[in-house]
Short mmCIF file of C-alpha atoms and ligand atoms in Angstrom, two decimals:
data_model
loop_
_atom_site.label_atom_id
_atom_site.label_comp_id
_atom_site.label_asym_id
_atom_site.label_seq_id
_atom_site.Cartn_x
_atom_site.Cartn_y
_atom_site.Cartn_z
CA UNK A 172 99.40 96.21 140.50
CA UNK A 173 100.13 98.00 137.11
CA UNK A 174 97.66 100.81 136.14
CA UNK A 175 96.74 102.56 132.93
CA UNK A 176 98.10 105.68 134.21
CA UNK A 177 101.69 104.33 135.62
CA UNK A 178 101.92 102.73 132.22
CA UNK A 179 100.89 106.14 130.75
CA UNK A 180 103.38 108.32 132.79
CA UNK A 181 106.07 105.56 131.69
CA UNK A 182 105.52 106.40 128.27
CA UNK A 183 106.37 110.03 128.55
CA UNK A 184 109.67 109.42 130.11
CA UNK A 185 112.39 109.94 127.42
CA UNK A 186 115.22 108.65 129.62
CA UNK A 187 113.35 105.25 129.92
CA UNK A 188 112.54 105.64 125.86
CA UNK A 189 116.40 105.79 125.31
CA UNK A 190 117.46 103.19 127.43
CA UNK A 191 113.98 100.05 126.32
CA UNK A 192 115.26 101.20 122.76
CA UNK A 193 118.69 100.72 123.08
CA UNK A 194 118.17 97.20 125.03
CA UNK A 195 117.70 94.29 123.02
CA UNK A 196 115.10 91.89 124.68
CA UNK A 197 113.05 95.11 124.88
CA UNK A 198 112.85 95.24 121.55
CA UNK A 199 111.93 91.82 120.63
CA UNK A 200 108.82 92.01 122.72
CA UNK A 201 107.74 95.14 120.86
CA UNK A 202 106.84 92.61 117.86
CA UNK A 203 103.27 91.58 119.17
CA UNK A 204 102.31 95.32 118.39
CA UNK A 205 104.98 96.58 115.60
CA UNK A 206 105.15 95.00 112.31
CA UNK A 207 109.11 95.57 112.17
CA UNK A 208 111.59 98.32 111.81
CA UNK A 209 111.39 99.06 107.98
CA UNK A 210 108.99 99.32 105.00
CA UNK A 211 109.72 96.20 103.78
CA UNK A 212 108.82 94.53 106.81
CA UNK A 213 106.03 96.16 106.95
CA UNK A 214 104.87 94.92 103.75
CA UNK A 215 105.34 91.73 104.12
CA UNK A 216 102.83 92.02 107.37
CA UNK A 217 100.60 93.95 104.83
CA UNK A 218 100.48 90.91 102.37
CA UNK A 219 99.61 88.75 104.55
CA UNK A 220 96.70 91.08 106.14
CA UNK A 221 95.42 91.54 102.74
CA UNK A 222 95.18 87.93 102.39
CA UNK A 223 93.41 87.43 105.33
CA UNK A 224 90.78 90.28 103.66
CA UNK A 225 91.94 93.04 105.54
CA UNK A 226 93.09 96.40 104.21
CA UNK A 227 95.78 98.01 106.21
CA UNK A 228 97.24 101.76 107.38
CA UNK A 229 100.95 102.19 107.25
CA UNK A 230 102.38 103.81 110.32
CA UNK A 231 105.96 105.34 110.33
CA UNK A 232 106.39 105.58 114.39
CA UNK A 233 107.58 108.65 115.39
CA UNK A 234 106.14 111.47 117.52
CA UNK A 235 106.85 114.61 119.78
CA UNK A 236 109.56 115.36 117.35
CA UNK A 237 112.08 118.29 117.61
CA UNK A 238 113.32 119.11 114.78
CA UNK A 239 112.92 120.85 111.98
CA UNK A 240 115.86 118.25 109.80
CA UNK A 241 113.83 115.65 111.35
CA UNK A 242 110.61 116.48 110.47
CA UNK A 243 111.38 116.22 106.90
CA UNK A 244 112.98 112.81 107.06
CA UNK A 245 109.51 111.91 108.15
CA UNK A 246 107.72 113.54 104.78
CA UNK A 247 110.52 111.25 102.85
CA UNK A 248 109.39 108.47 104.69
CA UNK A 249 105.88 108.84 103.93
CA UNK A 250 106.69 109.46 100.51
CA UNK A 251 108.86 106.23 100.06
CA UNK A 252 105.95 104.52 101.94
CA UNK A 253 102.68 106.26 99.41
CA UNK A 254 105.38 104.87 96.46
CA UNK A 255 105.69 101.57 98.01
CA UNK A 256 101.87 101.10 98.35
CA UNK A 257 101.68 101.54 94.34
CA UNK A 258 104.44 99.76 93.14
CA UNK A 259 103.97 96.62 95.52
CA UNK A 260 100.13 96.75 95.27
CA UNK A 261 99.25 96.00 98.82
CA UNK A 262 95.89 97.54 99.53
CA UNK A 263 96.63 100.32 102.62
CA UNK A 264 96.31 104.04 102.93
CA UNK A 265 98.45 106.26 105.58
CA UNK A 266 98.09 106.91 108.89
CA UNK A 267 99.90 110.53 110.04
CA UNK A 268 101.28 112.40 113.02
CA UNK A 269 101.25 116.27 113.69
CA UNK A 270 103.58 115.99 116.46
CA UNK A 271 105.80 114.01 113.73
CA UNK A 272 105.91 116.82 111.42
CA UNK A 273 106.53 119.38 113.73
CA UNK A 274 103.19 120.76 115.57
CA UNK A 275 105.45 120.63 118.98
CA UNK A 276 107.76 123.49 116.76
CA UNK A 277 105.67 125.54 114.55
CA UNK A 278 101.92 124.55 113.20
CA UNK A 279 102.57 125.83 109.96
CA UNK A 280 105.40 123.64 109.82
CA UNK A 281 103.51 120.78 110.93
CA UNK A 282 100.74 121.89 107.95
CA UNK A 283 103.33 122.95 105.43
CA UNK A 284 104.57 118.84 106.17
CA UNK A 285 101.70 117.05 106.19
CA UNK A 286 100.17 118.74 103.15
CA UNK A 287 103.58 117.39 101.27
CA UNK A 288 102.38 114.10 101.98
CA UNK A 289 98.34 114.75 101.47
CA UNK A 290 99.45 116.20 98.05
CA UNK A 291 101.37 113.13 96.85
CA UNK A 292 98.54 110.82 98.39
CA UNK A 293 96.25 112.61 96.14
CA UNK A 294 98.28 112.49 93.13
CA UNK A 295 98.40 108.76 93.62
CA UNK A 296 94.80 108.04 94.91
CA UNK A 297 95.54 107.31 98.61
CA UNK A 298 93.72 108.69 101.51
CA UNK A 299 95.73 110.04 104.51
CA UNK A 300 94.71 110.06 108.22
CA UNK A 301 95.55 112.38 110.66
CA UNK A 302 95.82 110.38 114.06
CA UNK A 303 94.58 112.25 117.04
CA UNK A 304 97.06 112.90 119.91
CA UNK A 305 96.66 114.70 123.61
CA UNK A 306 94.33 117.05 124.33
CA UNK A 307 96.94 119.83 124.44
CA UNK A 308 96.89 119.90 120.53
CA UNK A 309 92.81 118.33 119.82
CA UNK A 310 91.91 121.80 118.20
CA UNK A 311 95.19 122.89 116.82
CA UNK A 312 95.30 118.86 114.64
CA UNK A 313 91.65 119.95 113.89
CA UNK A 314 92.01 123.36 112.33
CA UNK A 315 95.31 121.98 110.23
CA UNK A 316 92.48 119.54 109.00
CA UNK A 317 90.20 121.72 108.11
CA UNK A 318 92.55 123.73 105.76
CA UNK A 319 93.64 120.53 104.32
CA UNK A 320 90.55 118.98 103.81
CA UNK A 321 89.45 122.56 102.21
CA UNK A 322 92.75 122.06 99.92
CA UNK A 323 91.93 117.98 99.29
CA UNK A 324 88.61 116.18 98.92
CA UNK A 325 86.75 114.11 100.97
CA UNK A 326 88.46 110.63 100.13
CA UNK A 327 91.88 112.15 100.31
CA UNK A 328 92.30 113.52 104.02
CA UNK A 329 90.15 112.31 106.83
CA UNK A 330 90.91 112.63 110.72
CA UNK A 331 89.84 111.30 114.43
CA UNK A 332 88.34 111.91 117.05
CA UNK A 333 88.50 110.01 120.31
CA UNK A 334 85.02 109.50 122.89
CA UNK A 335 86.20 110.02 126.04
CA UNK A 336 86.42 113.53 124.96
CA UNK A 337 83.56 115.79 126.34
CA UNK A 338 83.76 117.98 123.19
CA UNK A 339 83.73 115.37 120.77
CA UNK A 340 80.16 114.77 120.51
CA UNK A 341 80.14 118.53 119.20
CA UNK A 342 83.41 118.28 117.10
CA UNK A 343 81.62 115.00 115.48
CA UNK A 344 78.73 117.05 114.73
CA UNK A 345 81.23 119.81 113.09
CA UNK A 346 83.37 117.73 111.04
CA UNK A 347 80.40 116.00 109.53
CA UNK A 348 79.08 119.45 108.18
CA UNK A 349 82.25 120.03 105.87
CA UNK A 350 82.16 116.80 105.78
CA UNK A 351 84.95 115.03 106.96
CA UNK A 352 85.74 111.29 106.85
CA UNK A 353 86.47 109.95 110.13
CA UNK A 354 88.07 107.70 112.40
CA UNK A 355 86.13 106.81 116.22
CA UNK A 356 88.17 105.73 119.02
CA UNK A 357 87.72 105.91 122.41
CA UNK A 358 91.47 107.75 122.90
CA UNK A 359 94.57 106.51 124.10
CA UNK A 360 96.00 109.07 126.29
CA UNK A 361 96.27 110.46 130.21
CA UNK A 362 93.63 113.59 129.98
CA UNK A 363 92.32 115.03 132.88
CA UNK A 364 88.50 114.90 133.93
CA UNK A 365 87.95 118.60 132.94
CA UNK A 366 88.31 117.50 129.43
CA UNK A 367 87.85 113.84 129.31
CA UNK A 368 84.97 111.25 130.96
CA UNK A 369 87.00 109.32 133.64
CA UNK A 370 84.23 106.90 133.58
CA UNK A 371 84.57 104.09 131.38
CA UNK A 372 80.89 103.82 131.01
CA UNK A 373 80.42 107.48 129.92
CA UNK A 374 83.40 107.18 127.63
CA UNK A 375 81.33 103.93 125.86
CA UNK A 376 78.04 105.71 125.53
CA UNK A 377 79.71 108.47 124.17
CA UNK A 378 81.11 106.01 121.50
CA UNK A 379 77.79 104.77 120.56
CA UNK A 380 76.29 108.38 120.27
CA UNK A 381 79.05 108.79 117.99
CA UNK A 382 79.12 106.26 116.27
CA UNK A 383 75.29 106.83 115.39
CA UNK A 384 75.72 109.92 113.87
CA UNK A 385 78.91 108.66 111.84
CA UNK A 386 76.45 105.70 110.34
CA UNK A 387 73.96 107.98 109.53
CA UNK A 388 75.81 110.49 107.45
CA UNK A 389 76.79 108.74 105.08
CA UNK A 390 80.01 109.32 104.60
CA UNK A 391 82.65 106.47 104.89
CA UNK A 392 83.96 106.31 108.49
CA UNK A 393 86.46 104.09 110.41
CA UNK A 394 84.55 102.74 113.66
CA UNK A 395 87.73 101.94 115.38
CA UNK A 396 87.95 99.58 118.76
CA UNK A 397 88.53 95.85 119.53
CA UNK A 398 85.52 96.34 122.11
CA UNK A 399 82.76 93.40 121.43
CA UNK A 400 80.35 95.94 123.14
CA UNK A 401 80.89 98.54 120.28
CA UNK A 402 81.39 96.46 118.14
CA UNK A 403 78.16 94.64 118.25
CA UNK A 404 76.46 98.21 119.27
CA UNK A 405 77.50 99.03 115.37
CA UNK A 406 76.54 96.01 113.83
CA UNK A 407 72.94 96.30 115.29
CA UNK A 408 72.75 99.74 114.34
CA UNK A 409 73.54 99.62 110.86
CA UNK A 410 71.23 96.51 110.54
CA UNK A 411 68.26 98.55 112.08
CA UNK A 412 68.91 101.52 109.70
CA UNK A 413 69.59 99.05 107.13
CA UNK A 414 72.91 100.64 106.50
CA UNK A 415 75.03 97.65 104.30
CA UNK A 416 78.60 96.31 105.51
CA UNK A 417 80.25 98.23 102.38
CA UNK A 418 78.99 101.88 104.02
CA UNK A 419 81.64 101.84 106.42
CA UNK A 420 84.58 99.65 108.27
CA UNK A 421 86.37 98.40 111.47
CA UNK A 422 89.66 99.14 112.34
CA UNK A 423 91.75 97.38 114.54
CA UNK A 424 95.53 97.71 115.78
CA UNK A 425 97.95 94.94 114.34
CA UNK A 426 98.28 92.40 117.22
CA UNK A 427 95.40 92.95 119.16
CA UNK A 428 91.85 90.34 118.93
CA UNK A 429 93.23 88.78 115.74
CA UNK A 430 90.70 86.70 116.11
CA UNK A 431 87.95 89.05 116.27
CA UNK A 432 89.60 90.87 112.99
CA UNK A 433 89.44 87.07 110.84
CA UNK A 434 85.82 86.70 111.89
CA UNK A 435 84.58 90.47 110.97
CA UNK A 436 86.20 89.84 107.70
CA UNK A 437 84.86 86.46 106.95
CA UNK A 438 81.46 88.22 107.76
CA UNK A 439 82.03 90.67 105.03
CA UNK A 440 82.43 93.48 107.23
CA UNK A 441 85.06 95.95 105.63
CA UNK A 442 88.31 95.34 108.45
CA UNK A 443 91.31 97.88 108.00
CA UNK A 444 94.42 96.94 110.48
CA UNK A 445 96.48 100.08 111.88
CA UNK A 446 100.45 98.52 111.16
CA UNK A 447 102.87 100.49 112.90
CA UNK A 448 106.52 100.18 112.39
CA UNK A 449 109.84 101.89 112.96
CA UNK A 450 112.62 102.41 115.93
CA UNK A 451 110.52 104.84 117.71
CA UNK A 452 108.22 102.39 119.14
CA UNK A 453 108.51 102.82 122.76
CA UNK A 454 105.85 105.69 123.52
CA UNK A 455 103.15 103.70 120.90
CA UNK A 456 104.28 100.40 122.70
CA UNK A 457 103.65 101.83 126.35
CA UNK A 458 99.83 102.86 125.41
CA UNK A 459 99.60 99.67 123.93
CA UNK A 460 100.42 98.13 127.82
CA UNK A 461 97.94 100.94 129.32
CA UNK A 462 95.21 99.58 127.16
CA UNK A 463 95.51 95.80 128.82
CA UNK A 464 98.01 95.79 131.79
CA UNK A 465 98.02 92.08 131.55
CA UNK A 466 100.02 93.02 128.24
CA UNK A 467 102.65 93.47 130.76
CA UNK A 468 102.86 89.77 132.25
CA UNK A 469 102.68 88.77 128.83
CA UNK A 470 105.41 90.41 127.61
CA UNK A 471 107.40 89.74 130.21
CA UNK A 472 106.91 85.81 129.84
CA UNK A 473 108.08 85.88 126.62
CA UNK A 474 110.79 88.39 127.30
CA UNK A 475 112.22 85.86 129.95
CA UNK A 476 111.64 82.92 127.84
CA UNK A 477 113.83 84.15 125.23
C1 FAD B 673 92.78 101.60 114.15
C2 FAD B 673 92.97 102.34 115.42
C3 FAD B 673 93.49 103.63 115.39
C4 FAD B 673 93.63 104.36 116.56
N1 FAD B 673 94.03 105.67 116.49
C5 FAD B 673 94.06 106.41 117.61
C6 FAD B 673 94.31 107.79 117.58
O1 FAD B 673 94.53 108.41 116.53
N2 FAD B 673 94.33 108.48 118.76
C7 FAD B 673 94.08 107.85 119.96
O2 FAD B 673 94.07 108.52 121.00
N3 FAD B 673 93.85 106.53 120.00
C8 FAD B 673 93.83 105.79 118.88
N4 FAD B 673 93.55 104.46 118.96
C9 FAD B 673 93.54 103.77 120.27
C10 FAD B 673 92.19 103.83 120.95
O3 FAD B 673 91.92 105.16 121.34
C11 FAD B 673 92.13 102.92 122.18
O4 FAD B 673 93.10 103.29 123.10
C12 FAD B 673 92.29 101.45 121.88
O5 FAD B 673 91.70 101.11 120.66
C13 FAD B 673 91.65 100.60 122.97
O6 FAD B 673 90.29 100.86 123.04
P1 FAD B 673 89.15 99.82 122.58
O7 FAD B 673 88.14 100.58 121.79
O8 FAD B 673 89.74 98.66 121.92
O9 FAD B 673 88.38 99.46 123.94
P2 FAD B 673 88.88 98.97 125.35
O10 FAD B 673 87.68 99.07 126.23
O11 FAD B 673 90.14 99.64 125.77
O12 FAD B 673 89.23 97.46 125.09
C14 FAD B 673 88.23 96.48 124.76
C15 FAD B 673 88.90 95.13 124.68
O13 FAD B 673 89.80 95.10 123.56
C16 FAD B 673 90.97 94.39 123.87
N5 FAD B 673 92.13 95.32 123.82
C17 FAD B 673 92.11 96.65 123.70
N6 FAD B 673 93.36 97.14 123.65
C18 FAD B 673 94.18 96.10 123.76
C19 FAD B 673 95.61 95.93 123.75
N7 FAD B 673 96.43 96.98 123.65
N8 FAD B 673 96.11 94.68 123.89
C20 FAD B 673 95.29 93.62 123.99
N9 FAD B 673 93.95 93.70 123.98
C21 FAD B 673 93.40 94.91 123.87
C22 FAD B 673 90.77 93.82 125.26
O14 FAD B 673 90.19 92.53 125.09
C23 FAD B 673 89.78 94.77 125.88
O15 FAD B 673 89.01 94.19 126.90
C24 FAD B 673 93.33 103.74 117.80
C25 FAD B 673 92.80 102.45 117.84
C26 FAD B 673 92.60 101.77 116.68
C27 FAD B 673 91.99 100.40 116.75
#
């Protein structure tokens, strides 16, 4: 039997990262969850999630990174990617890293970087989101936030949290006092129970108190899961507070309940698809297998049918 947390330990191994990323057929099964290795792949996916009346978040994979030389190829990325967004049109913001820019080598690095690419967002009208990663950096990726967001206003910077937190009932509460746009997942990482509910139902009605208090603010937030359960949770809850469909949106990772992302959309529900792209897929790609082990089978059938 695969479990979440073999899958999880799988994705931290860098000799395993080298070798799936050097491998061929490993690659080809990455493109369920990966929209392709360049920008202008990934536009092409955006087009045609735009035309489906979704908006999008352009992903440049890449994490845990080491360098200081590499950590700047990453702003240039993001810038070629904020440029791309205006001159192709395609309707997407940014979706951002610390670990990418350098939090694993210096914080202020990893602010100095990210508020490159906040700046240029803003000169162009974009909105950038900080992604949330491990627990081991939760409060460091929320105070380089804060001084952004006290730089950049509220549609230019926004960040997430994740529910199977324990604090993040109390962060939620926090952020919305500055306020803060924000994303709501449930979290996609191995955290131990001193930090994080290991029971699925605590980390679901921890979503839903969440997610209350995001609909209620009103502030534009992301309410982001491919759970029916939350999903309909949200949908009730606006209704009863008579909060309308434009107030807020669903996001959803590109490749997962396609399906469930069409029909949002053609309800009139705003629906914003996370597109990831780039060689460093393999530690993204491995979460994406913890989420639904049967990912695993699947991939594999397709791997060995060619
Ligand atoms: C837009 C977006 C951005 C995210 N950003 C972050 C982030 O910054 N930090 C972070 O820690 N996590 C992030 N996540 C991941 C998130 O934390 C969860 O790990 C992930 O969304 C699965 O949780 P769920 O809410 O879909 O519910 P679950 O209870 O895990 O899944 C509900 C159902 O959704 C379907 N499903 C879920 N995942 C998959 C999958 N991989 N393949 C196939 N079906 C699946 C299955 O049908 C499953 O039964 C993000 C998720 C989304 C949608």
């Amino acid at each position: 039997m695969v479990t979440r947390n073999a899958l999880l330990f799988l994705s931290r191994r860098e000799g395993l990262k080298d070798f799936a990323t050097r491998f061929a057929p490993f690659k080809k099964m990455t493109t369920r969850f990966v929209a392709g290795e360049d920008i202008e792949e990934t536009v092409a996916a955006i087009r045609e999630i735009n035309r489906l009346g979704c908006t999008a978040s352009f992903d440049h994979l890449n994490e845990s990174v080491t360098s200081v030389a590499e950590t700047e190829a990453e702003v240039r990325e993001y810038l070629k990617i904020l440029a791309r967004i205006d001159e192709t049109g395609i309707k997407s913001n940014v979706s951002i890293k610390l670990t990418q820019f350098g939090l694993g080598i210096d914080a202020e690095l990893a602010y100095r970087n990210a508020r490159t690419v906040v700046a240029e967002a803003a000169r162009r009208g974009n909105f950038v989101r900080v992604d949330m990663e491990d627990s081991a950096v939760t409060q460091v990726t929320l105070d380089i936030f804060r001084r952004l967001r006290s730089e950049f206003d509220l549609n230019t910077v926004g960040i997430v949290v994740q529910s199977y937190l324990r604090r993040t009932e109390s962060d939620v509460r926090e952020l919305l006092k500055i306020p803060a746009r924000i994303r709501l997942c449930k979290g996609a990482y191995n955290e131990p129970p001193e930090v994080a509910f290991p029971d699925k139902r605590d980390v679901d009605a921890n979503y839903v108190r969440c997610m209350k208090l995001l609909l209620e603010s009103g502030v534009y937030h992301g309410i982001a899961t491919h759970d029916e359960r939350m999903i309909a949770a949200t949908v009730e809850y606006a209704e009863r507070q008579r909060i309308g469909k434009e107030a807020f949106e669903f996001q959803m990772l590109y490749g997962v309940r396609r399906d469930l992302q069409e029909r949002l959309a053609r309800e009139g529900y705003n629906v914003r698809i996370y597109v990831p792209y780039g060689k460093h897929w393999y530690p993204y790609f491995m979460r994406r297998l913890a989420e639904r082990p049967a990912n695993v089978w699947f991939v594999l059938k397709n791997m060995v049918k060619g």
